[in-house]
Short mmCIF file of C-alpha atoms in Angstrom, two decimals:
data_model
loop_
_atom_site.label_atom_id
_atom_site.label_comp_id
_atom_site.label_asym_id
_atom_site.label_seq_id
_atom_site.Cartn_x
_atom_site.Cartn_y
_atom_site.Cartn_z
CA MET A 1 -9.31 -26.98 24.10
CA LYS A 2 -5.17 -26.33 23.74
CA THR A 3 -3.05 -26.76 26.89
CA VAL A 4 -1.35 -23.58 28.42
CA ASP A 5 2.10 -24.93 26.58
CA GLU A 6 0.35 -25.49 22.95
CA GLN A 7 -0.77 -21.86 23.60
CA LEU A 8 2.39 -20.48 24.32
CA GLU A 9 3.86 -22.15 21.50
CA LEU A 10 0.93 -20.71 18.88
CA LEU A 11 1.02 -17.26 20.63
CA THR A 12 4.74 -16.34 20.49
CA GLN A 13 5.36 -18.74 16.20
CA GLY A 14 6.99 -16.08 14.15
CA CYS A 15 7.96 -13.25 17.31
CA GLU A 16 11.10 -11.37 16.85
CA GLN A 17 11.14 -10.66 20.48
CA VAL A 18 8.85 -11.77 24.00
CA VAL A 19 9.19 -9.59 26.77
CA THR A 20 8.85 -12.02 28.41
CA ARG A 21 8.16 -15.29 27.26
CA ASP A 22 8.05 -16.64 31.08
CA GLU A 23 5.36 -13.73 32.13
CA LEU A 24 3.14 -14.79 29.08
CA LYS A 25 3.14 -18.18 30.37
CA LYS A 26 2.01 -17.34 34.11
CA LYS A 27 -0.90 -15.07 32.71
CA LEU A 28 -2.31 -18.05 30.36
CA GLU A 29 -1.90 -20.18 34.03
CA GLN A 30 -4.38 -17.51 35.39
CA LYS A 31 -7.11 -19.45 33.04
CA ARG A 32 -8.78 -16.14 32.39
CA PRO A 33 -9.11 -14.28 29.41
CA LEU A 34 -6.54 -11.45 28.74
CA ARG A 35 -6.80 -8.45 27.66
CA VAL A 36 -5.11 -8.21 24.50
CA LYS A 37 -3.94 -4.52 23.22
CA LEU A 38 -3.43 -2.73 19.71
CA GLY A 39 -3.29 0.49 18.88
CA LEU A 40 -3.32 1.70 15.52
CA ASP A 41 -3.17 5.41 14.56
CA PRO A 42 -5.43 6.71 11.52
CA THR A 43 -2.78 8.42 9.81
CA ALA A 44 -3.55 7.41 6.64
CA PRO A 45 -7.16 5.78 5.38
CA ASP A 46 -6.24 2.62 4.16
CA LEU A 47 -4.57 -0.89 5.73
CA HIS A 48 -2.23 -2.68 4.41
CA LEU A 49 -1.07 -6.08 4.40
CA GLY A 50 2.08 -5.02 6.98
CA HIS A 51 -0.42 -4.12 8.77
CA SER A 52 -2.19 -7.57 9.23
CA VAL A 53 0.56 -9.15 10.73
CA VAL A 54 -0.40 -7.68 14.02
CA LEU A 55 -4.12 -8.17 13.62
CA ARG A 56 -3.66 -11.91 12.63
CA LYS A 57 -1.63 -12.77 15.61
CA LEU A 58 -3.88 -10.33 17.20
CA ARG A 59 -7.43 -13.11 16.54
CA GLN A 60 -5.03 -15.84 17.14
CA PHE A 61 -5.05 -14.60 20.28
CA GLN A 62 -8.88 -14.19 20.13
CA ASP A 63 -9.51 -17.95 18.19
CA LEU A 64 -8.21 -19.47 22.08
CA GLY A 65 -10.92 -17.38 23.92
CA HIS A 66 -9.23 -13.67 24.77
CA LYS A 67 -10.06 -10.44 24.09
CA ALA A 68 -8.26 -7.72 21.29
CA VAL A 69 -8.43 -4.62 23.06
CA LEU A 70 -8.24 -2.10 19.43
CA ILE A 71 -7.14 1.40 19.97
CA ILE A 72 -7.95 4.01 17.45
CA GLY A 73 -5.40 6.45 18.21
CA ASP A 74 -7.11 10.01 17.62
CA TYR A 75 -5.12 11.51 19.83
CA THR A 76 -1.74 10.28 19.53
CA ALA A 77 -2.04 10.75 15.38
CA LEU A 78 -2.59 14.19 16.36
CA ILE A 79 1.43 13.39 16.90
CA GLY A 80 2.29 10.31 14.41
CA ASP A 81 4.53 7.55 16.49
CA PRO A 82 8.01 8.88 15.43
CA THR A 83 9.23 5.55 15.02
CA GLY A 84 11.80 5.82 12.39
CA GLN A 85 11.11 9.23 11.88
CA ASN A 86 14.16 11.32 10.64
CA LYS A 87 12.14 14.61 11.25
CA THR A 88 9.18 15.78 12.91
CA ARG A 89 5.54 14.52 10.92
CA PRO A 90 3.67 17.08 10.26
CA MET A 91 0.69 17.34 12.90
CA LEU A 92 -2.89 16.07 10.91
CA SER A 93 -6.23 17.55 11.14
CA GLU A 94 -8.63 16.30 13.62
CA ALA A 95 -11.11 16.22 10.48
CA ASP A 96 -8.51 14.12 8.65
CA ILE A 97 -8.19 12.08 11.88
CA GLU A 98 -11.74 11.55 11.80
CA ARG A 99 -12.00 10.96 8.25
CA ASN A 100 -9.02 7.81 8.34
CA ALA A 101 -10.49 6.65 11.95
CA LYS A 102 -13.81 6.08 10.31
CA THR A 103 -12.82 3.36 7.59
CA TYR A 104 -9.88 1.11 10.56
CA PHE A 105 -12.67 -0.19 12.13
CA GLU A 106 -14.67 -2.08 8.96
CA GLN A 107 -11.01 -2.61 7.42
CA ALA A 108 -9.74 -4.59 10.57
CA GLY A 109 -13.28 -6.38 11.11
CA ARG A 110 -11.76 -8.08 7.53
CA ILE A 111 -9.48 -9.71 9.73
CA LEU A 112 -10.79 -9.84 13.63
CA ASP A 113 -13.68 -11.60 15.21
CA THR A 114 -16.23 -8.56 15.63
CA ALA A 115 -17.80 -10.01 18.38
CA PRO A 116 -18.91 -8.21 21.46
CA ASP A 117 -17.00 -10.84 23.66
CA LYS A 118 -14.38 -11.05 21.84
CA LEU A 119 -13.67 -7.73 20.44
CA GLU A 120 -13.38 -3.78 22.02
CA ILE A 121 -12.75 -0.79 20.02
CA ARG A 122 -11.94 2.51 22.14
CA ARG A 123 -10.48 5.67 20.98
CA ASN A 124 -8.16 7.13 23.01
CA GLY A 125 -9.20 10.14 22.75
CA GLU A 126 -11.45 8.81 25.55
CA TRP A 127 -9.28 9.81 27.89
CA LEU A 128 -6.18 11.78 26.64
CA ALA A 129 -9.26 14.70 25.47
CA LYS A 130 -10.04 14.57 29.08
CA MET A 131 -6.32 15.25 30.98
CA ASN A 132 -5.54 18.77 32.12
CA PHE A 133 -2.81 20.41 31.99
CA ALA A 134 -1.71 19.15 35.61
CA ASP A 135 -2.54 15.65 34.66
CA VAL A 136 0.25 15.89 31.61
CA LEU A 137 3.32 17.42 34.05
CA ARG A 138 2.35 14.52 36.15
CA LEU A 139 2.24 11.80 32.76
CA ALA A 140 5.46 13.38 31.20
CA SER A 141 7.50 13.33 35.08
CA GLN A 142 7.12 9.68 34.85
CA MET A 143 10.18 10.09 32.24
CA SER A 144 13.55 11.21 31.93
CA VAL A 145 14.66 13.20 28.68
CA ALA A 146 17.74 10.01 28.82
CA ARG A 147 15.63 7.63 29.18
CA MET A 148 13.91 9.08 26.07
CA LEU A 149 16.82 9.66 24.25
CA GLU A 150 17.58 5.51 24.39
CA ARG A 151 14.98 5.46 21.28
CA ASP A 152 17.39 5.00 18.65
CA THR A 153 15.54 7.40 16.45
CA PHE A 154 15.82 10.42 19.30
CA GLU A 155 19.08 9.17 19.18
CA LYS A 156 20.42 9.11 16.18
CA ARG A 157 18.32 12.74 15.04
CA PHE A 158 20.03 14.31 18.16
CA LYS A 159 23.25 13.61 17.30
CA ALA A 160 22.67 14.81 13.71
CA ASP A 161 21.27 17.88 15.03
CA VAL A 162 18.34 17.03 13.53
CA THR A 163 15.16 18.57 15.23
CA ILE A 164 12.36 17.31 17.80
CA GLY A 165 9.85 18.55 18.46
CA ILE A 166 9.25 18.16 22.63
CA HIS A 167 5.85 17.00 21.43
CA GLU A 168 7.31 13.79 19.97
CA PHE A 169 8.55 12.91 23.78
CA LEU A 170 4.59 12.63 24.80
CA TYR A 171 4.07 10.19 22.46
CA PRO A 172 5.30 7.09 23.78
CA LEU A 173 3.96 8.36 27.44
CA MET A 174 0.46 9.00 25.43
CA GLN A 175 0.67 5.52 24.60
CA GLY A 176 2.39 3.97 27.50
CA HIS A 177 -1.26 5.40 29.34
CA ASP A 178 -3.23 3.98 26.89
CA SER A 179 -1.79 0.46 28.02
CA VAL A 180 -2.89 1.66 31.78
CA MET A 181 -6.29 2.78 30.75
CA ILE A 182 -7.66 0.01 29.78
CA GLN A 183 -5.59 -2.41 32.19
CA ALA A 184 -4.01 -4.48 28.86
CA ASP A 185 -2.19 -8.17 29.86
CA VAL A 186 -0.77 -8.15 26.48
CA GLU A 187 0.47 -5.67 23.70
CA LEU A 188 1.12 -6.23 20.54
CA GLY A 189 3.41 -4.31 18.00
CA ALA A 190 5.70 -4.15 15.41
CA ASP A 191 8.43 -1.51 15.50
CA GLN A 192 7.70 -0.28 18.80
CA LEU A 193 9.36 -2.12 21.28
CA PHE A 194 10.57 1.10 23.09
CA ASN A 195 7.02 2.85 23.35
CA ASN A 196 5.40 -0.86 24.71
CA LEU A 197 8.49 -1.00 26.99
CA VAL A 198 6.97 2.48 28.39
CA GLY A 199 3.70 0.63 28.75
CA ARG A 200 5.13 -1.42 31.36
CA ASP A 201 6.92 0.76 33.28
CA LEU A 202 3.81 3.13 34.21
CA GLN A 203 1.55 0.06 34.51
CA ARG A 204 3.85 -0.88 37.49
CA ASP A 205 3.42 2.86 38.10
CA ALA A 206 0.17 2.32 38.61
CA GLY A 207 0.46 -0.56 40.70
CA GLN A 208 -0.80 -2.65 37.86
CA GLU A 209 0.61 -5.67 36.84
CA PRO A 210 3.21 -5.20 33.79
CA GLN A 211 1.87 -5.92 30.00
CA ILE A 212 3.37 -8.77 28.13
CA VAL A 213 5.19 -7.18 25.37
CA MET A 214 5.61 -8.92 21.73
CA ILE A 215 6.91 -7.82 18.67
CA LEU A 216 6.00 -9.05 15.38
CA PRO A 217 8.48 -8.76 12.00
CA ILE A 218 8.43 -6.03 10.04
CA LEU A 219 6.92 -7.41 6.41
CA GLU A 220 8.49 -6.30 3.61
CA GLY A 221 6.73 -4.53 0.80
CA LEU A 222 6.62 -5.49 -2.75
CA ASP A 223 9.85 -4.36 -3.45
CA GLY A 224 11.39 -6.71 -0.75
CA VAL A 225 13.48 -4.45 0.08
CA GLU A 226 11.68 -1.52 1.99
CA LYS A 227 8.71 -1.87 4.62
CA MET A 228 5.83 -2.05 2.93
CA SER A 229 4.23 1.62 2.61
CA LYS A 230 1.79 3.28 1.05
CA SER A 231 4.27 6.69 0.83
CA LYS A 232 6.60 3.42 -0.76
CA GLY A 233 4.11 2.27 -3.47
CA ASN A 234 5.26 -0.94 -2.31
CA TYR A 235 1.54 -2.35 -0.24
CA ILE A 236 -0.88 -4.23 -1.26
CA GLY A 237 -3.81 -2.83 0.30
CA ILE A 238 -6.52 -5.06 2.75
CA THR A 239 -9.60 -3.44 0.52
CA GLU A 240 -7.63 -3.83 -2.79
CA SER A 241 -9.32 -5.64 -5.61
CA PRO A 242 -9.05 -9.58 -5.96
CA LYS A 243 -7.51 -8.81 -9.64
CA ASP A 244 -4.77 -6.41 -7.90
CA MET A 245 -4.22 -8.41 -4.91
CA PHE A 246 -3.90 -11.14 -7.02
CA GLY A 247 -1.21 -9.57 -9.58
CA LYS A 248 1.10 -7.64 -6.94
CA THR A 249 1.91 -11.03 -5.07
CA MET A 250 2.37 -13.06 -8.04
CA SER A 251 5.08 -10.11 -9.03
CA ILE A 252 7.65 -9.80 -5.49
CA GLY A 253 10.86 -12.18 -5.79
CA ASP A 254 10.59 -16.16 -4.36
CA ASP A 255 12.39 -15.07 -1.19
CA LEU A 256 10.61 -12.68 -0.31
CA MET A 257 7.14 -15.63 -1.12
CA TRP A 258 8.78 -17.62 1.70
CA LYS A 259 9.34 -14.66 4.40
CA TRP A 260 4.70 -14.06 3.32
CA TYR A 261 3.95 -17.18 4.01
CA ALA A 262 5.87 -17.04 7.35
CA LEU A 263 4.59 -13.89 8.47
CA LEU A 264 0.98 -13.79 7.17
CA PHE A 265 0.37 -16.91 7.78
CA PHE A 266 2.12 -18.21 10.19
CA LYS A 267 3.85 -21.41 8.49
CA THR A 268 6.60 -23.03 10.29
CA PRO A 269 9.94 -23.67 8.56
CA ALA A 270 9.11 -27.58 7.94
CA GLU A 271 5.82 -26.12 6.63
CA ILE A 272 8.05 -23.96 4.24
CA ALA A 273 10.17 -26.60 3.23
CA ASP A 274 7.37 -28.97 2.52
CA LEU A 275 6.57 -26.19 -0.05
CA LYS A 276 9.54 -25.37 -1.40
CA LYS A 277 9.91 -29.12 -2.24
CA GLY A 278 7.48 -28.41 -5.45
CA HIS A 279 7.57 -25.51 -8.23
CA PRO A 280 7.91 -21.40 -6.88
CA MET A 281 5.09 -20.48 -9.15
CA GLU A 282 2.77 -22.96 -8.10
CA ALA A 283 3.79 -21.79 -4.48
CA LYS A 284 3.24 -18.26 -5.14
CA LYS A 285 0.06 -18.82 -6.77
CA ALA A 286 -1.14 -20.83 -3.38
CA LEU A 287 -0.22 -17.98 -1.79
CA ALA A 288 -1.84 -15.15 -3.82
CA ARG A 289 -5.47 -17.40 -3.43
CA ALA A 290 -4.34 -17.06 -0.06
CA ILE A 291 -4.34 -13.55 -0.04
CA VAL A 292 -7.23 -13.14 -1.93
CA ALA A 293 -9.42 -15.71 0.06
CA GLN A 294 -9.02 -14.34 3.54
CA TYR A 295 -10.42 -10.95 1.87
CA HIS A 296 -12.68 -11.52 -0.65
CA GLY A 297 -12.96 -15.28 -0.62
CA ALA A 298 -12.36 -18.91 -2.25
CA ALA A 299 -14.50 -17.76 -5.11
CA ALA A 300 -12.83 -14.64 -5.76
CA ALA A 301 -9.62 -15.90 -5.20
CA ASP A 302 -10.21 -19.01 -7.57
CA HIS A 303 -11.35 -16.09 -10.47
CA ALA A 304 -8.65 -14.35 -9.86
CA CYS A 305 -6.61 -17.30 -10.12
CA VAL A 306 -7.87 -18.06 -13.46
CA ASP A 307 -7.83 -14.64 -14.99
CA PHE A 308 -4.10 -14.21 -13.94
CA GLU A 309 -3.42 -17.57 -16.22
CA LYS A 310 -5.40 -16.61 -18.71
CA GLN A 311 -3.72 -13.07 -18.97
CA PHE A 312 0.24 -13.90 -19.13
CA SER A 313 0.59 -18.20 -18.83
CA LYS A 314 -1.66 -18.01 -21.91
CA LYS A 315 -0.51 -14.69 -23.34
CA ASP A 316 -4.06 -13.66 -23.69
CA TYR A 317 -3.59 -9.63 -24.25
CA SER A 318 -7.66 -10.06 -25.01
CA ALA A 319 -8.20 -6.65 -23.41
CA VAL A 320 -8.32 -3.60 -25.27
CA VAL A 321 -7.69 -0.15 -25.06
CA ALA A 322 -10.04 1.73 -27.52
CA LEU A 323 -9.31 5.12 -29.04
CA GLN A 324 -10.76 7.95 -30.75
CA PRO A 325 -10.08 8.23 -34.27
CA ALA A 326 -7.75 11.71 -33.72
CA ARG A 327 -5.90 10.00 -30.78
CA GLU A 328 -3.58 7.98 -32.89
CA THR A 329 -1.13 9.75 -30.32
CA MET A 330 -1.29 10.28 -26.32
CA GLY A 331 1.46 11.24 -23.69
CA LEU A 332 2.96 8.40 -22.47
CA ILE A 333 1.12 9.00 -18.74
CA GLU A 334 -2.03 9.56 -20.26
CA LEU A 335 -1.44 5.98 -22.41
CA VAL A 336 -0.78 4.20 -18.73
CA GLU A 337 -3.70 6.03 -17.04
CA ALA A 338 -6.09 4.51 -19.80
CA GLY A 339 -4.31 1.52 -19.97
CA PHE A 340 -4.62 0.94 -16.03
CA LYS A 341 -8.89 1.83 -16.61
CA VAL A 342 -9.71 -0.40 -19.39
CA SER A 343 -7.86 -3.27 -17.02
CA GLU A 344 -10.57 -3.14 -14.62
CA THR A 345 -7.14 -2.27 -12.29
CA ASN A 346 -6.91 0.68 -10.05
CA ILE A 347 -4.95 3.81 -11.28
CA PRO A 348 -2.16 5.03 -9.00
CA SER A 349 -1.42 8.38 -9.31
CA ARG A 350 0.44 10.75 -11.97
CA SER A 351 3.24 10.88 -9.60
CA GLU A 352 3.41 6.99 -9.16
CA ILE A 353 3.14 6.55 -12.97
CA ARG A 354 5.72 8.83 -13.63
CA ARG A 355 8.06 7.11 -11.12
CA LEU A 356 7.19 3.52 -12.84
CA ILE A 357 8.14 4.30 -16.56
CA GLN A 358 11.02 5.70 -15.31
CA GLN A 359 11.72 2.82 -13.68
CA GLY A 360 11.22 0.81 -17.01
CA GLY A 361 8.05 -0.21 -15.82
CA VAL A 362 6.32 0.61 -18.72
CA GLN A 363 7.17 -1.02 -22.25
CA LEU A 364 5.70 -1.23 -26.02
CA ASP A 365 5.80 -4.40 -28.32
CA GLY A 366 8.86 -5.24 -25.65
CA GLN A 367 10.89 -2.25 -26.07
CA LYS A 368 10.93 -0.17 -22.73
CA LEU A 369 9.50 3.22 -22.25
CA VAL A 370 11.26 5.49 -19.51
CA ASP A 371 10.51 9.13 -20.39
CA PRO A 372 7.34 10.51 -19.10
CA GLN A 373 7.37 13.11 -21.11
CA LEU A 374 7.06 11.09 -24.48
CA GLN A 375 4.47 11.00 -27.22
CA VAL A 376 3.29 7.32 -28.37
CA SER A 377 2.62 7.24 -31.77
CA LEU A 378 -0.23 4.66 -31.63
CA LYS A 379 -0.96 1.17 -34.31
CA ASP A 380 -3.61 -0.75 -34.59
CA GLY A 381 -1.84 -4.51 -32.76
CA GLN A 382 0.25 -3.04 -30.10
CA ILE A 383 0.82 -4.36 -26.76
CA PHE A 384 1.93 -2.37 -24.05
CA LYS A 385 2.94 -4.09 -20.81
CA ILE A 386 2.35 -1.31 -17.70
CA GLY A 387 4.48 -2.86 -14.05
CA LYS A 388 4.59 -6.81 -13.81
CA ARG A 389 0.10 -7.82 -14.02
CA THR A 390 -1.20 -5.51 -16.63
CA VAL A 391 -0.89 -5.94 -20.41
CA VAL A 392 -2.93 -3.93 -23.06
CA LYS A 393 -4.31 -4.39 -27.01
CA VAL A 394 -4.15 -0.87 -28.37
CA GLN A 395 -7.25 -1.01 -31.11
CA LEU A 396 -8.09 1.89 -33.22
CA ARG A 397 -11.14 2.89 -33.93
CA LYS A 398 -11.73 4.45 -37.53
#
């Protein structure tokens, strides 16, 4: 059993901000299971490694005997979190939200302990759907317009004369009300500090002890620049195949690798310094194996590593695109789709493929092909490299 100080050190490791550390220590000293809140809006059907940063911190709380309260924001998703948005989000339909929500529990369960005494799953529609207009007015009266405009997203949009919907002001209040309804002791977040602090204010107004707010860093995506996002195409989904997970991880830069070690596995600076003493390629393989093992198991991670080494380290281009005799020419986009398919890699959308081509991500015998409209003349033995992980050899069947 860890002491309070040991728990405090472990739980705050990797956090960008804790409001406040002293309050968290006092809660831990109460020697009771804390209720630790994480809200996820089902605005998209898939969770990715960016989501896993806060989910793994939530798992740390569970492993120390505390209770995770995972809120599926079926009602907040109707608005969409305005954090970081430079325009009003389109409102999702209830059907879209319900479809996405169904996938969240299974995906989050790959990280969290789903035992009933360790995890509570709630939907905020349980209480938000029951509110009448008078209830909404009372909730809205707890926040001033001046305070709302302190939020950097709203402030920037207001100064730039960009439309802010009144309904967007309700989002932080709805999220904060969730904390009141479940009596949260702690709320985890990434880029939602303002929303989380609203929860503290509303809890005080309700006569509750204010929650501790713990902010985790944003995980940069595969490009090492932008926040990991499916819309930006720089993500690794937690349901992706072992091969895709391993290959995508191997494509990241060395500097980003050390950040991923810190954020995804809470490696300390001393542990990362030890890793840096070895060869970067071996450290990256170890990271890729750890990521695959987290979601698919150690055996799948070993297999993905062997496949990667066989295909890239040993230059084994054994994957073959088999084409019909009449197809000695193909459109480049169609050819890339065929390459992804034969290599058993998830096939991106045509717009993603077009962007990959335009960014120089497709090569034929070492020559970059950057025109998505190109018709390619095919010959036996040609080597296509698609992105950083997919390599196929053309074989025309006569």
